[in-house]
Amino acid sequence: MNTKFKRTAAMCAAVVMAGSVLTACGGSNSGSTATTTAAAGETTTAAEGGDTAAADTEAAPAGDSSSEISGSIKVLHHRTDRDQDGTMAKLTEGFNALYPNVTVEYQSFTNYADDIATMMQSDNYGDVVMTPQALKQADLPNFFASFGSYSDLSQKYYWLENYTVDGQVYALPTGGTASGVLYNKKVWADAGITSLPTTTDEFLACLKQIAENTDAIPYYTNYNASWCITQWQSLVVGASGDPDYNTKLLTEKTDLFSKGSPYDAVYGTLFDIYADPTLHEEDPMTTDWEGCKPAFAQGKIATMVLGSWAISQFQEAAVQVGSDPADVGYMPFPNSIDGKIYSVSSNDYMMSVNKNTANMDAAMAYATWFCTDSGFAQNEGEISGLKGAAMPETLSSFDELGVQLFVENAFPEELIGKWDEIAKASEVDPWGDASTNYKFRMAEAAFDGKGRDEYDKIAADVNAAWAASRDEILG
């Protein structure tokens, strides 16, 4: 089949957005034409809220500084599903209990990354936003206000390193995810699989067993939603088992792709799945992100690479179609290192405050509350951004394999921003979703049956481009 997939380049050069989708696309971003709840008449305000886990927060006493903060703020975000089901409006009852004089309005976008890039060409990009994941770290102060010093806030929150410039933090975590693979437990069991795979070869063998013994699609690429393929990048650091892996790529100047490297383990597996038409959907060009959730719940789809943020969404879909949400399982990417399997936790979307907001105190109060006290991460089954918080029950299956879950270490000060600079300059951009990105080149070569020789050629191109930019930037 013709697998040339045309995508429009909507990323705005003024915001330097030709980039990445991080761990994860924590919502129902379908990658389709931009729509907003405002355009659909679905803008919500906090005053419409109902009961939430955060609603038990006591209201601030009269005269307290929190009750004196007032104003109206608009929150821009990617969770169209949570706008549509009323969660965002209900969630804010707890905020209004503390800040009764602040009105919160929400606007959600189906294609958030492109739409926020366009909006940020002016100063009018809301008051509180989900931090654009493709924005260069060094550019954060050009758009957002500081929450405070890294030395103070890093004692309380995870994942601040990539959102800190000159010792100041410009985004807080809304929650985090573990890297891994979503699977339908019932389908896997019906296929006769009695234990989870611990190697990539075993993983491929399981998918083939599903193809042979069930009617389910063994692996759903969701290729038409271009951000979905970027989810494979979230597996790389975990596949290394090394929290300093990305730092060592720079200091030791090793290739991204070599036989058995983490990049090879992850993308070699992707290539082998995409190259076998019995293991994926018939036409990856017509896949549907929202539609895949009920299909997965009904046992029509067996497996997908997604961050653990997806678990709660697929469980909800199971309830809606009358399936058992307990069938939604989650496993680590099976790349054993010395007999152990690792998974890395990373932030979902971060939250920032527009430096141009007319209601700075109200916007800061909302963003801090959302990331600290709202209960949003817990309700979504995500890892809390707060250090010391309990792990979500959705990752309890990791215990079965004794998975070693770790947080990636920060780059040393002299290398902060360099990885991102090399990624952009080389156009390798491991988190990128441009049609020329190596992930799509590998996928299309696999779909077209070009074989492992083509995979090796693409990997060599990646190594050469990365090395040239790395050596130019680092010396």
Short mmCIF file of C-alpha atoms in Angstrom, two decimals:
data_model
loop_
_atom_site.label_atom_id
_atom_site.label_comp_id
_atom_site.label_asym_id
_atom_site.label_seq_id
_atom_site.Cartn_x
_atom_site.Cartn_y
_atom_site.Cartn_z
CA MET A 1 0.00 0.00 0.00
CA ASN A 2 1.04 3.62 -0.45
CA THR A 3 2.18 4.72 2.95
CA LYS A 4 3.26 8.27 2.23
CA PHE A 5 1.46 10.15 4.93
CA LYS A 6 1.10 13.86 4.28
CA ARG A 7 0.95 16.13 7.30
CA THR A 8 0.62 19.88 7.39
CA ALA A 9 3.35 21.74 9.22
CA ALA A 10 1.41 23.83 11.66
CA MET A 11 4.16 24.54 14.13
CA CYS A 12 4.92 28.23 14.44
CA ALA A 13 8.49 29.31 13.84
CA ALA A 14 8.05 32.30 16.11
CA VAL A 15 7.55 29.96 19.02
CA VAL A 16 10.17 27.48 17.77
CA MET A 17 7.67 24.66 17.86
CA ALA A 18 8.92 22.21 15.24
CA GLY A 19 9.27 19.62 17.90
CA SER A 20 8.29 16.96 20.24
CA VAL A 21 5.41 15.35 21.98
CA LEU A 22 6.45 14.29 25.42
CA THR A 23 5.61 11.24 27.33
CA ALA A 24 2.86 11.63 26.76
CA CYS A 25 -0.07 13.41 25.34
CA GLY A 26 -1.99 13.02 28.51
CA GLY A 27 -5.39 13.42 26.95
CA SER A 28 -7.52 12.71 23.97
CA ASN A 29 -5.48 14.70 21.45
CA SER A 30 -6.53 13.21 18.15
CA GLY A 31 -4.23 15.25 15.96
CA SER A 32 -7.20 16.40 13.88
CA THR A 33 -8.25 19.90 12.84
CA ALA A 34 -8.30 22.22 15.84
CA THR A 35 -11.57 22.60 17.69
CA THR A 36 -12.23 24.19 21.04
CA THR A 37 -14.93 23.88 23.61
CA ALA A 38 -15.52 27.59 23.23
CA ALA A 39 -16.25 27.21 19.54
CA ALA A 40 -18.63 24.39 20.33
CA GLY A 41 -20.37 26.38 23.05
CA GLU A 42 -18.84 24.17 25.75
CA THR A 43 -16.62 26.63 27.61
CA THR A 44 -17.02 25.85 31.30
CA THR A 45 -16.46 27.83 34.46
CA ALA A 46 -15.56 26.73 37.93
CA ALA A 47 -18.86 27.99 39.27
CA GLU A 48 -20.54 25.02 37.55
CA GLY A 49 -18.54 22.54 39.60
CA GLY A 50 -19.73 19.52 41.54
CA ASP A 51 -18.25 17.04 44.01
CA THR A 52 -14.61 16.00 43.61
CA ALA A 53 -11.92 14.52 45.78
CA ALA A 54 -10.54 18.02 46.17
CA ALA A 55 -13.87 19.50 47.21
CA ASP A 56 -13.20 18.65 50.85
CA THR A 57 -10.59 21.40 51.02
CA GLU A 58 -11.61 23.93 53.65
CA ALA A 59 -12.43 27.41 52.45
CA ALA A 60 -9.98 30.10 53.34
CA PRO A 61 -11.07 32.17 56.34
CA ALA A 62 -12.18 35.75 55.84
CA GLY A 63 -9.28 38.10 55.62
CA ASP A 64 -6.87 35.33 54.59
CA SER A 65 -4.67 36.25 51.64
CA SER A 66 -6.18 33.49 49.53
CA SER A 67 -9.67 34.93 49.89
CA GLU A 68 -8.39 38.35 48.86
CA ILE A 69 -7.13 37.10 45.49
CA SER A 70 -9.67 37.84 42.78
CA GLY A 71 -10.07 37.99 39.03
CA SER A 72 -11.04 35.92 36.04
CA ILE A 73 -8.60 33.49 34.40
CA LYS A 74 -8.76 31.29 31.34
CA VAL A 75 -7.09 27.86 31.43
CA LEU A 76 -6.03 26.40 28.07
CA HIS A 77 -5.58 22.63 27.96
CA HIS A 78 -5.64 19.48 25.85
CA ARG A 79 -8.13 17.37 27.79
CA THR A 80 -11.19 17.73 25.59
CA ASP A 81 -12.57 14.57 27.17
CA ARG A 82 -12.42 16.09 30.64
CA ASP A 83 -14.13 19.25 29.44
CA GLN A 84 -16.88 17.30 27.77
CA ASP A 85 -17.61 15.04 30.73
CA GLY A 86 -17.63 17.96 33.18
CA THR A 87 -14.55 16.89 35.11
CA MET A 88 -12.67 20.14 34.67
CA ALA A 89 -15.58 22.22 35.90
CA LYS A 90 -16.30 19.89 38.82
CA LEU A 91 -12.66 19.69 39.79
CA THR A 92 -12.46 23.40 40.50
CA GLU A 93 -14.96 23.43 43.32
CA GLY A 94 -12.05 22.73 45.63
CA PHE A 95 -10.18 25.69 44.17
CA ASN A 96 -13.15 28.01 44.65
CA ALA A 97 -13.43 26.86 48.25
CA LEU A 98 -9.99 28.36 48.79
CA TYR A 99 -10.27 31.20 46.28
CA PRO A 100 -13.95 32.17 46.12
CA ASN A 101 -13.31 35.39 44.23
CA VAL A 102 -11.60 33.81 41.25
CA THR A 103 -13.61 32.75 38.21
CA VAL A 104 -12.05 29.99 36.13
CA GLU A 105 -12.90 29.46 32.47
CA TYR A 106 -11.62 26.48 30.47
CA GLN A 107 -10.87 26.13 26.79
CA SER A 108 -9.75 22.78 25.43
CA PHE A 109 -8.28 21.91 22.07
CA THR A 110 -8.36 18.71 20.07
CA ASN A 111 -5.04 19.58 18.42
CA TYR A 112 -3.49 21.41 21.34
CA ALA A 113 0.15 21.47 20.22
CA ASP A 114 -0.60 23.24 16.94
CA ASP A 115 -3.27 25.55 18.32
CA ILE A 116 -1.26 26.80 21.29
CA ALA A 117 1.69 27.45 18.95
CA THR A 118 -0.52 29.68 16.83
CA MET A 119 -1.96 31.50 19.84
CA MET A 120 1.50 32.18 21.26
CA GLN A 121 2.34 34.37 18.29
CA SER A 122 0.56 37.05 20.32
CA ASP A 123 0.30 37.74 24.05
CA ASN A 124 -3.23 36.33 24.11
CA TYR A 125 -2.71 32.68 25.07
CA GLY A 126 -4.85 32.43 28.15
CA ASP A 127 -3.69 32.88 31.72
CA VAL A 128 -2.79 29.30 32.62
CA VAL A 129 -1.70 26.79 30.00
CA MET A 130 -0.50 23.26 29.64
CA THR A 131 3.13 23.96 28.81
CA PRO A 132 3.83 23.39 25.10
CA GLN A 133 6.07 20.36 24.96
CA ALA A 134 7.97 21.45 21.86
CA LEU A 135 9.02 24.80 23.26
CA LYS A 136 12.77 25.06 23.76
CA GLN A 137 13.80 25.13 27.38
CA ALA A 138 15.74 28.36 26.96
CA ASP A 139 12.62 30.10 25.60
CA LEU A 140 10.43 29.41 28.62
CA PRO A 141 11.07 32.80 30.30
CA ASN A 142 9.96 34.54 27.10
CA PHE A 143 6.43 33.26 27.59
CA PHE A 144 5.91 32.20 31.19
CA ALA A 145 6.25 33.48 34.74
CA SER A 146 8.52 31.85 37.32
CA PHE A 147 7.04 29.79 40.14
CA GLY A 148 10.20 30.18 42.19
CA SER A 149 13.66 28.74 42.50
CA TYR A 150 14.63 25.22 41.48
CA SER A 151 16.52 24.77 44.74
CA ASP A 152 13.28 25.22 46.68
CA LEU A 153 10.71 23.62 44.38
CA SER A 154 12.78 20.55 43.53
CA GLN A 155 12.44 19.49 47.14
CA LYS A 156 8.69 19.15 46.57
CA TYR A 157 8.14 18.27 42.89
CA TYR A 158 9.48 15.78 40.36
CA TRP A 159 10.42 16.54 36.73
CA LEU A 160 11.35 20.22 36.99
CA GLU A 161 14.77 19.93 35.36
CA ASN A 162 13.66 20.50 31.77
CA TYR A 163 11.52 23.48 32.79
CA THR A 164 14.16 25.42 34.70
CA VAL A 165 16.17 28.32 33.29
CA ASP A 166 18.84 30.18 35.28
CA GLY A 167 17.65 28.54 38.48
CA GLN A 168 14.00 29.55 38.03
CA VAL A 169 11.13 27.10 37.45
CA TYR A 170 8.61 27.94 34.72
CA ALA A 171 6.27 24.94 34.91
CA LEU A 172 4.88 22.55 37.51
CA PRO A 173 3.87 18.91 36.89
CA THR A 174 0.19 18.03 36.54
CA GLY A 175 1.14 14.38 36.96
CA GLY A 176 3.39 11.76 35.49
CA THR A 177 3.39 8.42 33.79
CA ALA A 178 5.40 5.26 33.60
CA SER A 179 6.53 4.02 30.22
CA GLY A 180 5.16 0.75 28.96
CA VAL A 181 2.54 -1.14 27.02
CA LEU A 182 -1.24 -1.20 27.39
CA TYR A 183 -2.71 -4.68 26.86
CA ASN A 184 -6.08 -6.38 27.09
CA LYS A 185 -5.67 -9.07 29.73
CA LYS A 186 -8.61 -11.14 28.48
CA VAL A 187 -7.38 -11.19 24.88
CA TRP A 188 -3.90 -12.18 25.96
CA ALA A 189 -5.31 -14.94 28.15
CA ASP A 190 -7.65 -16.15 25.39
CA ALA A 191 -4.61 -16.43 23.13
CA GLY A 192 -3.12 -18.88 25.61
CA ILE A 193 -0.49 -16.51 27.02
CA THR A 194 0.10 -17.38 30.66
CA SER A 195 2.97 -15.07 31.58
CA LEU A 196 4.08 -11.63 30.49
CA PRO A 197 7.07 -11.37 28.14
CA THR A 198 10.46 -10.40 29.52
CA THR A 199 12.29 -9.94 26.19
CA THR A 200 11.43 -8.26 22.91
CA ASP A 201 11.52 -11.64 21.14
CA GLU A 202 8.97 -13.00 23.61
CA PHE A 203 6.84 -9.90 23.08
CA LEU A 204 6.76 -10.45 19.31
CA ALA A 205 5.99 -14.13 19.86
CA CYS A 206 3.02 -13.15 22.06
CA LEU A 207 1.64 -10.87 19.35
CA LYS A 208 1.93 -13.70 16.82
CA GLN A 209 0.15 -16.02 19.24
CA ILE A 210 -2.68 -13.48 19.51
CA ALA A 211 -2.90 -13.31 15.72
CA GLU A 212 -3.12 -17.08 15.46
CA ASN A 213 -5.54 -17.77 18.32
CA THR A 214 -7.92 -14.78 18.45
CA ASP A 215 -9.78 -12.37 16.18
CA ALA A 216 -8.22 -9.33 17.87
CA ILE A 217 -5.76 -6.98 16.21
CA PRO A 218 -2.52 -7.95 18.00
CA TYR A 219 -1.06 -4.43 17.90
CA TYR A 220 -2.89 -1.21 17.02
CA THR A 221 -0.50 1.37 15.54
CA ASN A 222 -2.98 4.29 15.55
CA TYR A 223 -0.66 5.64 12.88
CA ASN A 224 -3.12 8.21 11.56
CA ALA A 225 -2.86 10.01 14.90
CA SER A 226 0.75 11.02 14.38
CA TRP A 227 1.48 11.66 18.05
CA CYS A 228 0.88 8.00 18.87
CA ILE A 229 4.13 6.83 17.29
CA THR A 230 6.04 9.26 19.51
CA GLN A 231 4.91 7.17 22.47
CA TRP A 232 7.60 4.65 21.50
CA GLN A 233 10.25 7.23 22.39
CA SER A 234 9.06 7.12 26.01
CA LEU A 235 10.34 3.52 26.15
CA VAL A 236 13.97 4.30 25.32
CA VAL A 237 15.39 5.47 28.64
CA GLY A 238 13.54 2.71 30.48
CA ALA A 239 14.96 0.18 28.04
CA SER A 240 18.44 1.38 28.99
CA GLY A 241 17.90 0.80 32.71
CA ASP A 242 20.12 3.83 33.28
CA PRO A 243 18.81 7.11 34.75
CA ASP A 244 21.86 8.86 33.24
CA TYR A 245 21.40 7.38 29.76
CA ASN A 246 20.72 10.64 27.93
CA THR A 247 23.60 12.37 29.68
CA LYS A 248 25.96 9.57 28.64
CA LEU A 249 24.82 9.90 25.03
CA LEU A 250 26.42 13.34 25.17
CA THR A 251 29.42 12.77 27.43
CA GLU A 252 30.44 9.41 25.94
CA LYS A 253 29.42 10.40 22.40
CA THR A 254 27.83 7.06 21.62
CA ASP A 255 25.54 6.42 18.67
CA LEU A 256 21.80 6.33 19.22
CA PHE A 257 21.51 3.19 17.11
CA SER A 258 23.83 0.24 17.50
CA LYS A 259 23.04 -3.45 17.77
CA GLY A 260 21.24 -4.03 21.06
CA SER A 261 21.19 -0.35 22.09
CA PRO A 262 18.02 0.99 23.74
CA TYR A 263 17.06 2.81 20.53
CA ASP A 264 17.58 -0.39 18.55
CA ALA A 265 15.61 -2.47 21.05
CA VAL A 266 12.65 -0.09 20.91
CA TYR A 267 12.56 0.89 17.25
CA GLY A 268 13.67 -2.50 16.00
CA THR A 269 10.62 -3.92 17.75
CA LEU A 270 8.41 -1.23 16.22
CA PHE A 271 9.82 -2.04 12.77
CA ASP A 272 9.22 -5.78 13.15
CA ILE A 273 5.61 -5.22 14.22
CA TYR A 274 4.85 -2.72 11.47
CA ALA A 275 6.52 -4.95 8.87
CA ASP A 276 4.18 -7.87 9.60
CA PRO A 277 0.64 -7.12 8.34
CA THR A 278 -0.78 -9.93 10.49
CA LEU A 279 0.26 -8.05 13.65
CA HIS A 280 -1.42 -4.67 13.08
CA GLU A 281 -4.61 -3.12 11.72
CA GLU A 282 -5.35 -3.51 8.02
CA ASP A 283 -5.09 0.19 7.11
CA PRO A 284 -3.03 2.28 9.55
CA MET A 285 -3.92 5.41 7.56
CA THR A 286 -7.54 5.33 8.71
CA THR A 287 -7.05 4.67 12.40
CA ASP A 288 -9.07 6.49 15.03
CA TRP A 289 -7.81 7.47 18.49
CA GLU A 290 -11.18 7.90 20.20
CA GLY A 291 -12.62 4.86 18.45
CA CYS A 292 -9.77 2.62 19.52
CA LYS A 293 -10.69 2.97 23.20
CA PRO A 294 -14.02 1.09 23.06
CA ALA A 295 -12.56 -1.30 20.49
CA PHE A 296 -9.76 -2.14 22.91
CA ALA A 297 -12.24 -2.56 25.76
CA GLN A 298 -14.34 -4.94 23.63
CA GLY A 299 -11.35 -7.14 22.87
CA LYS A 300 -10.97 -6.06 19.25
CA ILE A 301 -7.51 -4.68 19.98
CA ALA A 302 -4.94 -6.49 22.10
CA THR A 303 -1.97 -4.18 22.57
CA MET A 304 -0.80 -0.56 22.24
CA VAL A 305 2.32 1.36 23.32
CA LEU A 306 1.06 4.23 25.46
CA GLY A 307 2.09 5.92 28.68
CA SER A 308 0.34 4.82 31.83
CA TRP A 309 -1.76 7.98 31.58
CA ALA A 310 -3.94 6.04 29.13
CA ILE A 311 -5.05 3.41 31.62
CA SER A 312 -7.87 5.41 33.19
CA GLN A 313 -9.19 6.53 29.79
CA PHE A 314 -9.39 2.96 28.53
CA GLN A 315 -10.98 1.78 31.77
CA GLU A 316 -13.66 4.44 31.38
CA ALA A 317 -14.26 3.30 27.81
CA ALA A 318 -14.68 -0.26 29.09
CA VAL A 319 -17.39 0.85 31.52
CA GLN A 320 -19.17 2.80 28.78
CA VAL A 321 -19.39 -0.24 26.48
CA GLY A 322 -20.23 -2.72 29.24
CA SER A 323 -16.84 -4.42 29.36
CA ASP A 324 -14.76 -5.17 32.43
CA PRO A 325 -12.32 -2.32 33.20
CA ALA A 326 -10.15 -4.86 35.02
CA ASP A 327 -9.24 -6.26 31.58
CA VAL A 328 -7.16 -3.12 30.94
CA GLY A 329 -3.63 -4.16 31.84
CA TYR A 330 -0.27 -2.43 31.74
CA MET A 331 3.17 -3.98 31.35
CA PRO A 332 6.69 -2.60 31.04
CA PHE A 333 8.47 -2.71 27.71
CA PRO A 334 10.18 -6.12 27.91
CA ASN A 335 13.85 -5.31 27.46
CA SER A 336 15.65 -7.27 30.17
CA ILE A 337 19.01 -6.03 31.42
CA ASP A 338 20.88 -8.56 33.52
CA GLY A 339 17.58 -10.26 34.24
CA LYS A 340 15.79 -7.08 35.34
CA ILE A 341 13.17 -4.95 33.60
CA TYR A 342 13.12 -1.19 34.01
CA SER A 343 10.63 1.56 33.37
CA VAL A 344 11.16 5.29 33.62
CA SER A 345 8.61 7.69 35.03
CA SER A 346 8.28 11.07 33.37
CA ASN A 347 6.02 14.07 33.44
CA ASP A 348 2.81 14.34 31.54
CA TYR A 349 1.92 17.88 30.49
CA MET A 350 3.31 20.54 32.80
CA MET A 351 1.38 23.70 33.68
CA SER A 352 2.62 27.27 33.22
CA VAL A 353 1.36 30.82 33.74
CA ASN A 354 1.35 33.36 30.93
CA LYS A 355 3.84 36.10 31.88
CA ASN A 356 1.44 38.64 30.31
CA THR A 357 -1.61 37.71 32.39
CA ALA A 358 -3.51 40.60 33.95
CA ASN A 359 -4.36 38.40 36.96
CA MET A 360 -0.99 37.00 37.96
CA ASP A 361 -1.91 36.17 41.57
CA ALA A 362 -5.05 34.30 40.54
CA ALA A 363 -3.28 32.44 37.75
CA MET A 364 -0.38 31.46 40.00
CA ALA A 365 -2.77 30.33 42.71
CA TYR A 366 -4.71 28.14 40.28
CA ALA A 367 -1.66 26.52 38.69
CA THR A 368 -0.06 25.81 42.05
CA TRP A 369 -3.30 24.42 43.46
CA PHE A 370 -3.95 22.26 40.41
CA CYS A 371 -0.51 20.68 40.53
CA THR A 372 -0.42 20.31 44.32
CA ASP A 373 -3.87 19.90 45.86
CA SER A 374 -6.47 19.25 43.15
CA GLY A 375 -6.16 15.45 43.16
CA PHE A 376 -6.16 15.48 39.34
CA ALA A 377 -3.21 13.12 38.93
CA GLN A 378 -4.61 10.65 41.43
CA ASN A 379 -8.05 10.68 39.80
CA GLU A 380 -6.44 9.99 36.44
CA GLY A 381 -4.39 7.11 37.79
CA GLU A 382 -1.20 9.02 37.13
CA ILE A 383 1.93 9.31 39.22
CA SER A 384 1.75 12.38 41.42
CA GLY A 385 4.25 15.13 40.75
CA LEU A 386 4.64 15.50 44.50
CA LYS A 387 7.59 13.69 45.99
CA GLY A 388 6.61 11.10 48.57
CA ALA A 389 3.08 10.57 47.24
CA ALA A 390 1.74 7.01 46.92
CA MET A 391 2.03 5.21 43.58
CA PRO A 392 -1.23 4.70 41.65
CA GLU A 393 -2.97 1.33 41.82
CA THR A 394 -2.92 1.20 38.01
CA LEU A 395 0.79 0.28 38.18
CA SER A 396 0.37 -2.54 40.66
CA SER A 397 0.95 -5.04 37.83
CA PHE A 398 4.58 -3.94 37.70
CA ASP A 399 5.07 -5.88 40.92
CA GLU A 400 4.50 -9.14 39.02
CA LEU A 401 7.74 -8.69 37.12
CA GLY A 402 9.62 -6.83 39.83
CA VAL A 403 9.97 -3.80 37.59
CA GLN A 404 12.54 -1.25 38.62
CA LEU A 405 10.82 2.13 38.22
CA PHE A 406 13.11 5.15 38.18
CA VAL A 407 13.17 8.88 37.46
CA GLU A 408 15.67 10.09 34.88
CA ASN A 409 18.49 12.13 36.39
CA ALA A 410 18.93 15.76 35.46
CA PHE A 411 21.64 16.82 33.07
CA PRO A 412 24.66 18.40 34.71
CA GLU A 413 24.51 22.20 34.61
CA GLU A 414 26.91 22.54 31.68
CA LEU A 415 24.73 20.25 29.53
CA ILE A 416 21.30 21.68 30.33
CA GLY A 417 19.52 22.40 27.06
CA LYS A 418 22.21 20.76 24.94
CA TRP A 419 20.30 17.54 24.24
CA ASP A 420 17.35 19.55 22.99
CA GLU A 421 19.64 21.80 20.96
CA ILE A 422 21.28 18.80 19.29
CA ALA A 423 17.91 17.16 18.66
CA LYS A 424 16.61 20.26 16.86
CA ALA A 425 19.80 21.14 14.98
CA SER A 426 20.27 17.59 13.70
CA GLU A 427 16.56 17.25 12.84
CA VAL A 428 16.76 13.83 14.47
CA ASP A 429 14.36 15.11 17.13
CA PRO A 430 13.55 11.84 18.95
CA TRP A 431 10.30 13.30 20.29
CA GLY A 432 9.32 14.91 17.00
CA ASP A 433 6.30 14.05 14.89
CA ALA A 434 7.25 15.63 11.55
CA SER A 435 6.63 13.41 8.53
CA THR A 436 10.36 13.34 7.80
CA ASN A 437 11.23 12.12 11.29
CA TYR A 438 13.04 8.78 11.48
CA LYS A 439 10.11 7.14 13.29
CA PHE A 440 7.85 7.73 10.32
CA ARG A 441 10.56 6.77 7.84
CA MET A 442 10.98 3.48 9.67
CA ALA A 443 7.23 2.92 9.90
CA GLU A 444 6.66 3.58 6.21
CA ALA A 445 9.61 1.39 5.21
CA ALA A 446 8.16 -1.39 7.35
CA PHE A 447 4.65 -0.98 5.93
CA ASP A 448 6.11 -1.07 2.42
CA GLY A 449 7.99 -4.30 3.11
CA LYS A 450 11.45 -2.83 2.50
CA GLY A 451 13.10 -5.05 5.10
CA ARG A 452 15.76 -4.65 7.74
CA ASP A 453 18.32 -3.27 5.30
CA GLU A 454 16.21 -0.12 5.02
CA TYR A 455 15.90 0.05 8.82
CA ASP A 456 19.69 -0.11 9.08
CA LYS A 457 20.06 2.65 6.47
CA ILE A 458 17.68 4.95 8.34
CA ALA A 459 19.46 4.21 11.63
CA ALA A 460 22.80 5.07 10.02
CA ASP A 461 21.38 8.36 8.74
CA VAL A 462 20.16 9.17 12.26
CA ASN A 463 23.55 8.39 13.78
CA ALA A 464 25.38 10.55 11.27
CA ALA A 465 23.08 13.56 11.67
CA TRP A 466 23.08 13.31 15.47
CA ALA A 467 26.87 12.95 15.68
CA ALA A 468 27.53 15.90 13.37
CA SER A 469 25.31 18.27 15.40
CA ARG A 470 26.52 16.88 18.72
CA ASP A 471 30.16 17.43 17.81
CA GLU A 472 29.48 20.91 16.47
CA ILE A 473 27.56 21.97 19.58
CA LEU A 474 29.63 20.21 22.25
CA GLY A 475 32.98 20.35 20.50
#
